[in-house]
XYZ file of C-alpha atoms in Angstrom:
514
model
C -3.086 2.311 -2.110
C -6.442 2.509 -3.803
C -7.360 2.746 -7.464
C -10.481 2.285 -9.564
C -11.121 -1.294 -10.589
C -13.807 -2.791 -12.758
C -16.048 -4.661 -10.336
C -17.025 -7.402 -12.709
C -13.448 -8.628 -13.017
C -12.961 -8.823 -9.270
C -16.391 -10.398 -8.862
C -15.495 -13.100 -11.341
C -12.320 -13.663 -9.334
C -14.376 -14.209 -6.227
C -16.583 -16.783 -8.002
C -13.536 -18.716 -9.204
C -12.659 -19.953 -5.717
C -14.019 -23.386 -6.572
C -11.716 -23.741 -9.571
C -8.147 -24.865 -9.629
C -6.104 -22.751 -7.193
C -3.686 -21.376 -9.752
C -6.475 -20.496 -12.189
C -8.405 -18.907 -9.344
C -5.512 -16.627 -8.551
C -5.109 -15.741 -12.205
C -8.790 -14.752 -12.334
C -8.487 -12.741 -9.155
C -6.015 -10.351 -10.693
C -6.969 -10.544 -14.379
C -8.224 -7.314 -15.863
C -6.872 -5.149 -13.050
C -4.241 -3.233 -15.024
C -5.587 0.201 -14.135
C -5.902 -0.608 -10.440
C -2.180 -0.509 -9.786
C -0.828 1.426 -12.742
C 0.032 4.433 -10.556
C 1.525 2.214 -7.866
C 3.783 0.471 -10.385
C 4.998 3.781 -11.746
C 5.626 5.298 -8.329
C 7.415 2.231 -6.980
C 9.472 1.206 -9.978
C 10.083 4.288 -12.072
C 12.876 6.559 -10.952
C 15.852 8.270 -12.586
C 18.341 5.616 -11.577
C 16.500 2.894 -13.524
C 18.090 4.175 -16.718
C 21.540 3.588 -15.257
C 20.944 -0.056 -14.393
C 23.587 -2.406 -15.808
C 22.404 -5.284 -17.942
C 23.976 -8.719 -18.040
C 22.515 -9.296 -21.498
C 22.407 -6.881 -24.446
C 19.025 -5.210 -25.045
C 16.872 -6.423 -27.905
C 13.943 -4.929 -29.816
C 10.486 -5.880 -28.561
C 7.063 -5.589 -30.096
C 4.250 -3.532 -28.592
C 2.339 -6.753 -27.915
C 5.254 -8.216 -25.954
C 5.614 -5.020 -23.959
C 1.904 -4.896 -23.103
C 1.824 -8.577 -22.159
C 4.803 -8.170 -19.850
C 3.387 -4.992 -18.319
C 0.124 -6.805 -17.647
C 2.026 -9.577 -15.879
C 3.826 -7.065 -13.664
C 0.560 -5.282 -12.876
C -1.290 -8.493 -11.994
C 1.576 -9.658 -9.788
C 1.652 -6.275 -8.061
C -2.109 -6.331 -7.520
C -2.064 -9.815 -5.962
C 0.859 -8.704 -3.780
C -0.960 -5.546 -2.693
C -4.125 -7.424 -1.733
C -2.171 -9.943 0.347
C 0.319 -7.590 2.020
C -1.988 -4.628 2.586
C -4.865 -5.695 4.824
C -6.447 -2.268 4.361
C -6.399 -2.445 0.559
C -9.596 -1.013 -0.879
C -10.745 0.278 -4.224
C -11.994 3.831 -4.374
C -13.823 5.678 -7.128
C -11.618 7.668 -9.463
C -11.781 11.377 -8.781
C -10.398 13.372 -11.686
C -8.474 16.541 -10.780
C -10.499 19.735 -10.836
C -10.164 21.686 -14.116
C -8.223 18.800 -15.705
C -8.645 18.035 -19.406
C -9.976 14.544 -18.664
C -12.633 15.897 -16.348
C -13.729 18.574 -18.828
C -13.949 16.046 -21.667
C -15.903 13.643 -19.465
C -18.358 16.386 -18.453
C -18.858 17.487 -22.067
C -19.475 13.945 -23.316
C -21.847 13.132 -20.457
C -23.775 16.379 -20.929
C -24.167 15.673 -24.636
C -25.450 12.176 -23.892
C -28.018 13.264 -21.304
C -29.121 16.190 -23.469
C -29.746 13.738 -26.311
C -31.823 11.526 -23.995
C -33.807 14.547 -22.840
C -34.559 15.538 -26.450
C -35.756 12.021 -27.304
C -38.074 11.845 -24.322
C -39.476 15.303 -25.164
C -40.586 14.237 -28.636
C -44.242 13.563 -29.374
C -44.550 10.649 -29.132
C -41.437 10.068 -26.961
C -38.580 8.051 -28.435
C -37.335 5.468 -25.953
C -34.361 4.020 -27.870
C -31.684 5.490 -25.578
C -33.766 4.955 -22.456
C -34.228 1.250 -23.224
C -30.483 0.848 -23.758
C -29.889 2.435 -20.351
C -32.419 0.068 -18.772
C -30.511 -2.830 -20.365
C -27.237 -1.596 -18.828
C -28.898 -1.186 -15.431
C -30.308 -4.704 -15.715
C -26.867 -6.195 -16.413
C -25.356 -4.248 -13.511
C -28.018 -5.400 -11.058
C -27.605 -9.002 -12.186
C -23.838 -8.750 -11.702
C -24.408 -7.923 -8.022
C -26.232 -11.199 -7.377
C -24.722 -14.289 -5.827
C -25.513 -17.762 -7.225
C -28.149 -18.345 -4.539
C -30.158 -15.207 -5.348
C -32.586 -17.059 -7.636
C -35.705 -15.138 -6.651
C -34.094 -11.725 -7.143
C -32.634 -12.852 -10.453
C -36.068 -13.920 -11.678
C -37.605 -10.611 -10.564
C -35.010 -8.534 -12.402
C -35.257 -10.666 -15.543
C -39.048 -10.537 -15.556
C -39.572 -6.823 -14.839
C -36.659 -5.604 -16.967
C -37.505 -7.763 -19.971
C -36.156 -5.615 -22.807
C -38.278 -7.263 -25.522
C -41.422 -6.596 -23.538
C -40.315 -3.036 -22.770
C -39.722 -2.393 -26.491
C -43.198 -3.668 -27.339
C -44.722 -1.422 -24.680
C -42.785 1.560 -26.053
C -43.974 0.847 -29.602
C -47.589 0.656 -28.412
C -47.334 3.790 -26.261
C -47.909 1.784 -23.070
C -44.453 2.143 -21.473
C -44.432 3.553 -17.955
C -40.792 4.578 -17.491
C -41.480 5.892 -13.976
C -42.687 2.465 -12.885
C -39.489 0.866 -14.195
C -37.407 3.467 -12.335
C -39.338 2.720 -9.144
C -38.547 -0.996 -9.458
C -34.875 -0.269 -10.181
C -34.563 1.969 -7.103
C -36.227 -0.657 -4.934
C -33.870 -3.362 -6.189
C -30.858 -1.087 -5.610
C -32.036 -0.586 -2.028
C -32.164 -4.362 -1.586
C -28.684 -4.988 -3.006
C -26.710 -1.977 -1.805
C -24.441 -1.852 1.231
C -25.831 -0.075 4.321
C -23.489 2.831 3.598
C -25.423 3.526 0.368
C -28.918 3.553 1.885
C -28.984 7.347 2.045
C -27.948 7.778 -1.612
C -30.612 5.292 -2.754
C -33.245 6.993 -0.600
C -32.512 10.350 -2.237
C -33.290 8.855 -5.654
C -36.968 8.571 -4.672
C -37.192 12.366 -4.408
C -36.139 12.940 -8.037
C -39.234 13.204 -10.254
C -37.774 14.031 -13.696
C -36.630 11.016 -15.695
C -33.294 12.279 -17.089
C -31.847 13.574 -13.785
C -33.147 10.390 -12.119
C -31.370 8.078 -14.578
C -28.232 10.145 -14.268
C -28.201 9.751 -10.476
C -29.094 6.069 -10.713
C -25.920 5.445 -12.732
C -23.909 7.512 -10.271
C -25.091 5.406 -7.332
C -24.598 2.180 -9.307
C -20.951 3.167 -9.837
C -20.546 3.459 -6.063
C -22.224 0.093 -5.596
C -19.774 -1.453 -8.060
C -16.898 -0.222 -5.918
C -18.560 -1.659 -2.803
C -18.996 -5.016 -4.506
C -15.397 -4.998 -5.690
C -14.165 -4.414 -2.137
C -16.469 -7.166 -0.878
C -15.050 -9.526 -3.494
C -11.489 -8.629 -2.486
C -12.177 -9.307 1.177
C -13.771 -12.618 0.181
C -10.883 -13.814 -1.969
C -8.102 -12.562 0.332
C -7.849 -15.864 2.291
C -7.724 -17.724 -1.033
C -5.022 -15.383 -2.304
C -3.039 -15.775 0.905
C -2.815 -19.514 0.333
C -1.637 -19.253 -3.254
C 0.124 -15.897 -3.480
C 3.650 -17.102 -2.695
C 3.745 -19.576 -5.573
C 1.832 -17.198 -7.828
C 4.205 -14.266 -7.295
C 7.260 -16.456 -7.693
C 5.867 -17.923 -10.918
C 4.952 -14.509 -12.326
C 8.331 -13.067 -11.373
C 10.107 -15.905 -13.157
C 7.926 -15.483 -16.251
C 8.729 -11.779 -16.429
C 12.400 -12.510 -15.841
C 12.459 -15.000 -18.703
C 10.207 -13.081 -21.109
C 11.497 -9.508 -20.935
C 14.190 -9.216 -18.265
C 15.699 -6.026 -19.640
C 12.378 -4.165 -19.474
C 11.841 -4.509 -15.728
C 14.744 -6.394 -14.135
C 18.255 -7.423 -15.009
C 18.308 -11.038 -16.106
C 20.836 -12.031 -13.426
C 19.318 -9.853 -10.684
C 22.395 -7.650 -10.483
C 21.044 -5.361 -7.789
C 19.895 -8.224 -5.586
C 23.360 -9.733 -5.921
C 25.041 -6.428 -5.103
C 22.717 -5.931 -2.112
C 23.489 -9.384 -0.676
C 27.207 -9.050 -1.388
C 27.359 -5.790 0.545
C 25.510 -7.336 3.466
C 27.915 -10.269 3.487
C 30.965 -8.019 3.334
C 29.647 -5.742 6.071
C 29.049 -8.667 8.395
C 32.387 -10.242 7.639
C 34.367 -7.080 8.261
C 32.208 -6.149 11.274
C 31.674 -2.712 9.771
C 28.589 -2.296 11.928
C 29.933 -4.195 14.894
C 28.228 -1.982 17.473
C 24.989 -1.578 15.509
C 24.280 -5.292 15.123
C 25.116 -8.362 17.227
C 27.552 -10.882 15.800
C 24.997 -13.687 16.041
C 25.249 -14.157 12.320
C 28.494 -16.088 12.553
C 28.315 -19.852 12.319
C 31.121 -22.233 13.108
C 32.968 -23.304 10.016
C 35.942 -25.457 9.256
C 39.082 -24.044 10.775
C 39.348 -20.875 12.829
C 37.721 -18.558 10.266
C 34.041 -18.074 11.163
C 31.462 -18.723 8.446
C 28.487 -16.496 7.698
C 24.999 -17.907 8.009
C 22.778 -17.321 4.923
C 19.878 -16.381 7.221
C 22.019 -13.806 9.030
C 23.123 -12.273 5.717
C 19.515 -12.027 4.545
C 18.383 -10.451 7.824
C 21.218 -7.964 7.708
C 20.424 -7.181 4.068
C 16.827 -6.344 4.995
C 18.111 -4.035 7.748
C 20.176 -2.220 5.144
C 16.935 -1.361 3.328
C 16.030 0.781 6.345
C 19.096 2.957 5.666
C 18.696 3.079 1.880
C 19.416 6.097 -0.297
C 16.302 5.934 -2.458
C 17.304 8.871 -4.644
C 20.767 7.642 -5.590
C 20.621 3.854 -5.425
C 18.383 1.443 -7.369
C 16.331 -0.835 -5.159
C 16.933 -4.620 -5.341
C 14.665 -6.246 -7.893
C 12.996 -8.724 -5.541
C 11.818 -6.035 -3.095
C 10.875 -3.470 -5.720
C 7.122 -3.839 -5.170
C 7.617 -3.079 -1.479
C 9.980 -0.143 -1.915
C 7.376 2.361 -0.743
C 6.662 0.253 2.354
C 10.330 -0.074 3.278
C 10.760 3.644 2.693
C 7.805 4.398 4.959
C 9.312 2.203 7.699
C 12.632 3.965 7.222
C 10.991 7.357 7.756
C 9.167 6.080 10.835
C 12.409 4.783 12.323
C 14.220 8.047 11.625
C 11.489 9.910 13.476
C 11.575 7.337 16.267
C 15.339 7.773 16.569
C 15.012 11.540 17.029
C 12.139 11.087 19.476
C 14.060 8.506 21.507
C 17.208 10.644 21.570
C 15.309 13.715 22.797
C 13.610 11.734 25.569
C 16.868 10.045 26.571
C 18.802 13.296 27.048
C 15.802 14.861 28.809
C 15.376 12.097 31.360
C 19.154 11.943 31.870
C 19.357 15.657 32.672
C 16.202 15.879 34.804
C 15.732 14.613 38.361
C 16.256 10.823 38.722
C 12.594 10.001 39.437
C 10.979 12.139 36.749
C 11.124 9.491 34.016
C 9.293 7.013 36.251
C 6.196 9.211 36.267
C 4.193 7.563 33.497
C 1.809 10.460 32.900
C 4.600 12.985 32.518
C 6.690 10.716 30.286
C 3.706 10.055 28.007
C 2.769 13.742 27.873
C 6.333 14.725 26.985
C 6.500 12.029 24.303
C 3.250 13.213 22.702
C 4.474 16.832 22.639
C 7.697 15.867 20.861
C 5.878 13.496 18.467
C 3.454 16.219 17.422
C 6.281 18.664 16.751
C 8.088 16.003 14.660
C 4.971 15.036 12.653
C 6.055 16.784 9.433
C 9.690 15.779 9.812
C 10.071 14.430 6.273
C 8.402 17.270 4.403
C 10.728 19.504 2.325
C 9.602 22.562 4.302
C 10.573 20.974 7.627
C 13.757 22.273 9.296
C 14.853 19.854 11.993
C 17.272 22.225 13.694
C 14.618 24.933 14.110
C 12.043 22.452 15.365
C 14.517 20.977 17.863
C 15.072 24.497 19.197
C 11.323 24.761 19.776
C 11.283 21.284 21.322
C 14.097 22.289 23.680
C 12.123 25.307 24.904
C 8.952 23.269 25.346
C 10.701 20.370 27.099
C 12.414 22.698 29.587
C 9.066 24.288 30.447
C 7.430 20.892 30.988
C 10.333 19.597 33.094
C 10.346 22.749 35.269
C 6.585 22.471 35.755
C 6.794 18.783 36.697
C 9.632 19.371 39.175
C 7.674 22.183 40.750
C 4.564 20.015 41.176
C 6.643 17.192 42.672
C 8.343 19.533 45.151
C 11.776 18.701 43.729
C 14.653 21.093 43.274
C 13.978 23.571 40.448
C 15.528 23.100 37.050
C 18.462 25.502 37.027
C 19.293 27.846 34.165
C 22.593 26.061 33.587
C 20.810 22.709 33.238
C 18.277 24.234 30.861
C 21.069 25.586 28.668
C 22.835 22.222 28.599
C 19.618 20.320 27.859
C 18.638 22.670 25.037
C 22.111 22.293 23.552
C 21.966 18.497 23.702
C 18.518 18.452 22.101
C 19.679 20.748 19.289
C 22.732 18.532 18.738
C 20.433 15.624 17.865
C 19.858 17.355 14.500
C 23.243 16.034 13.340
C 23.316 12.411 12.103
C 26.741 12.121 13.763
C 25.457 13.099 17.194
C 26.596 10.362 19.652
C 23.203 10.094 21.366
C 21.401 9.838 18.035
C 23.840 7.179 16.826
C 23.345 5.181 20.010
C 19.573 5.251 19.606
C 19.818 4.233 15.966
C 22.188 1.395 16.842
C 19.911 0.082 19.583
C 16.850 0.254 17.346
C 18.601 -1.778 14.636
C 19.779 -4.230 17.286
C 16.205 -4.735 18.430
C 14.944 -5.284 14.867
C 17.753 -7.724 14.084
C 17.061 -9.666 17.272
C 13.377 -9.846 16.426
C 14.108 -11.178 12.916
C 16.555 -13.740 14.319
C 14.001 -14.894 16.913
C 11.634 -16.095 14.225
C 9.029 -13.502 15.235
C 8.157 -15.409 18.378
C 6.128 -13.896 21.207
C 6.847 -12.217 23.501
C 8.989 -9.738 21.622
C 12.666 -9.377 22.607
C 13.542 -7.105 25.501
C 13.836 -3.494 24.398
C 17.424 -2.163 24.743
C 18.168 0.414 27.404
C 16.968 3.935 26.724
C 14.171 2.828 24.377
C 11.521 2.136 27.008
C 9.673 5.455 26.403
C 9.185 4.504 22.733
C 8.727 0.762 23.264
C 5.160 0.634 21.931
C 6.015 2.518 18.722
C 9.158 0.444 18.191
C 7.322 -2.858 18.595
C 4.648 -1.760 16.098
C 7.327 -0.978 13.514
C 9.129 -4.257 14.281
C 5.983 -6.310 13.651
C 5.294 -4.540 10.319
C 8.928 -4.941 9.276
C 9.057 -8.631 10.203
C 5.835 -9.430 8.323
C 7.146 -7.711 5.210
C 10.497 -9.489 5.440
C 8.975 -12.881 6.162
C 6.634 -12.723 3.165
C 9.415 -11.564 0.850
C 11.619 -14.409 2.038
C 8.894 -16.980 1.327
C 8.443 -15.708 -2.233
C 12.050 -15.173 -3.233
C 14.009 -17.621 -1.056
C 15.083 -19.772 -4.062
C 16.713 -16.727 -5.670
C 18.424 -15.675 -2.435
C 19.665 -19.191 -1.738
C 21.165 -19.486 -5.220
C 22.923 -16.118 -5.004
C 24.177 -16.600 -1.439
C 25.525 -20.063 -2.214
C 27.949 -18.396 -4.627
C 28.721 -15.388 -2.421
C 29.433 -17.372 0.752
C 31.666 -19.826 -1.073
C 33.916 -16.916 -2.064
C 33.910 -15.354 1.421
């Protein structure tokens, strides 16, 4: 997830590492409203939000209160994104082609540069606008410097002395080309290696107006680079403080304006945990999950462990109906991540089911041939790549997969000198592969159950290495399954650390009743 972010704010956050830890984290996310505005909307705004029940009656709020609360949500989401997403980077905003915003921006910019061109064409030239631009460039270059860059700071301050430049302009002694040459040289010194080519191209531009225009364009890219550098620098600092920071911000939002973003008693978290508790108690998913969640209680009636209920609740997020059901409040910022894992597991289930029926139908030794097994897996994975697009038709694709798999199996058996794959076996295999399209297919259900068992075991193990043994039939997709398990466990573990006080309070009431 990448949005445009004002570099100076992030840079200030990076410099605040020496301050108090809580203030440092506040600075790190302050002023970043635009950076995650789209992410907040995509993760938290959906039709079902309107239907959420409220434990307290709604009240009127002022615009100031709404903006303050929204800023708190945005800052919390930004800190969360930086910590959870190791690949988080800021990218320049690219307005859609032919959009109103882009047209307005182009018109305004053209008018500005045309005005500058007219001023410089006067006799004698008027440098008012040009000097203002030099002042902006000076401030930008200074913002790139670290505290130890004393010599560079002195050079910029001395050469780009606005008072001196104004005097030179008034006396007709200003050499704007010489200033531009210094600016380009300083940009080359401060820019990231990836920007060397853009800075080099500036030296080939001879006309002042186009040159200044391109200088600002490259400076914008350098701001983004500096922002990403600042983020990578403050990430370890954020990691140390983010748990307390997120919990504090969440509580502030809950107390300030609960009805705007969450229900004040976390109704959907409560419902989510209650369902998990009831499902475990009634053994609704007895064959999908081990009964390791039971702890010995007083009497013969087993007692549920709070940890087991939480783990099971997180597993339920991997089977969530995102269109019909509101997501629990405490995992709302990670809804897109849980949804992505859910889609990956659905694809992995289909892939595993296809490979299982194929290796079961083929000759006994064919699955032990690593090259063939890997080749077959890659073929099926490629054909399932667009599985979750609206235009994708699983049944039709499985028909194609069946044809392709039978060809590959026949070819492999022929090369190995084994008995040929008969027509009857091909027909049966194609039928079994096509049957996987149904969620109720026994093979598909077995694969799904074993995958959930593996994930539950991994959560219960405390994420220790080595990973738990992969259940039978999942060996061909072991690598993919372990990658998903590690991502899932990291997400769960971080969420637990932030929101454990809320879960403990809710579960203490639920488990007393059960």
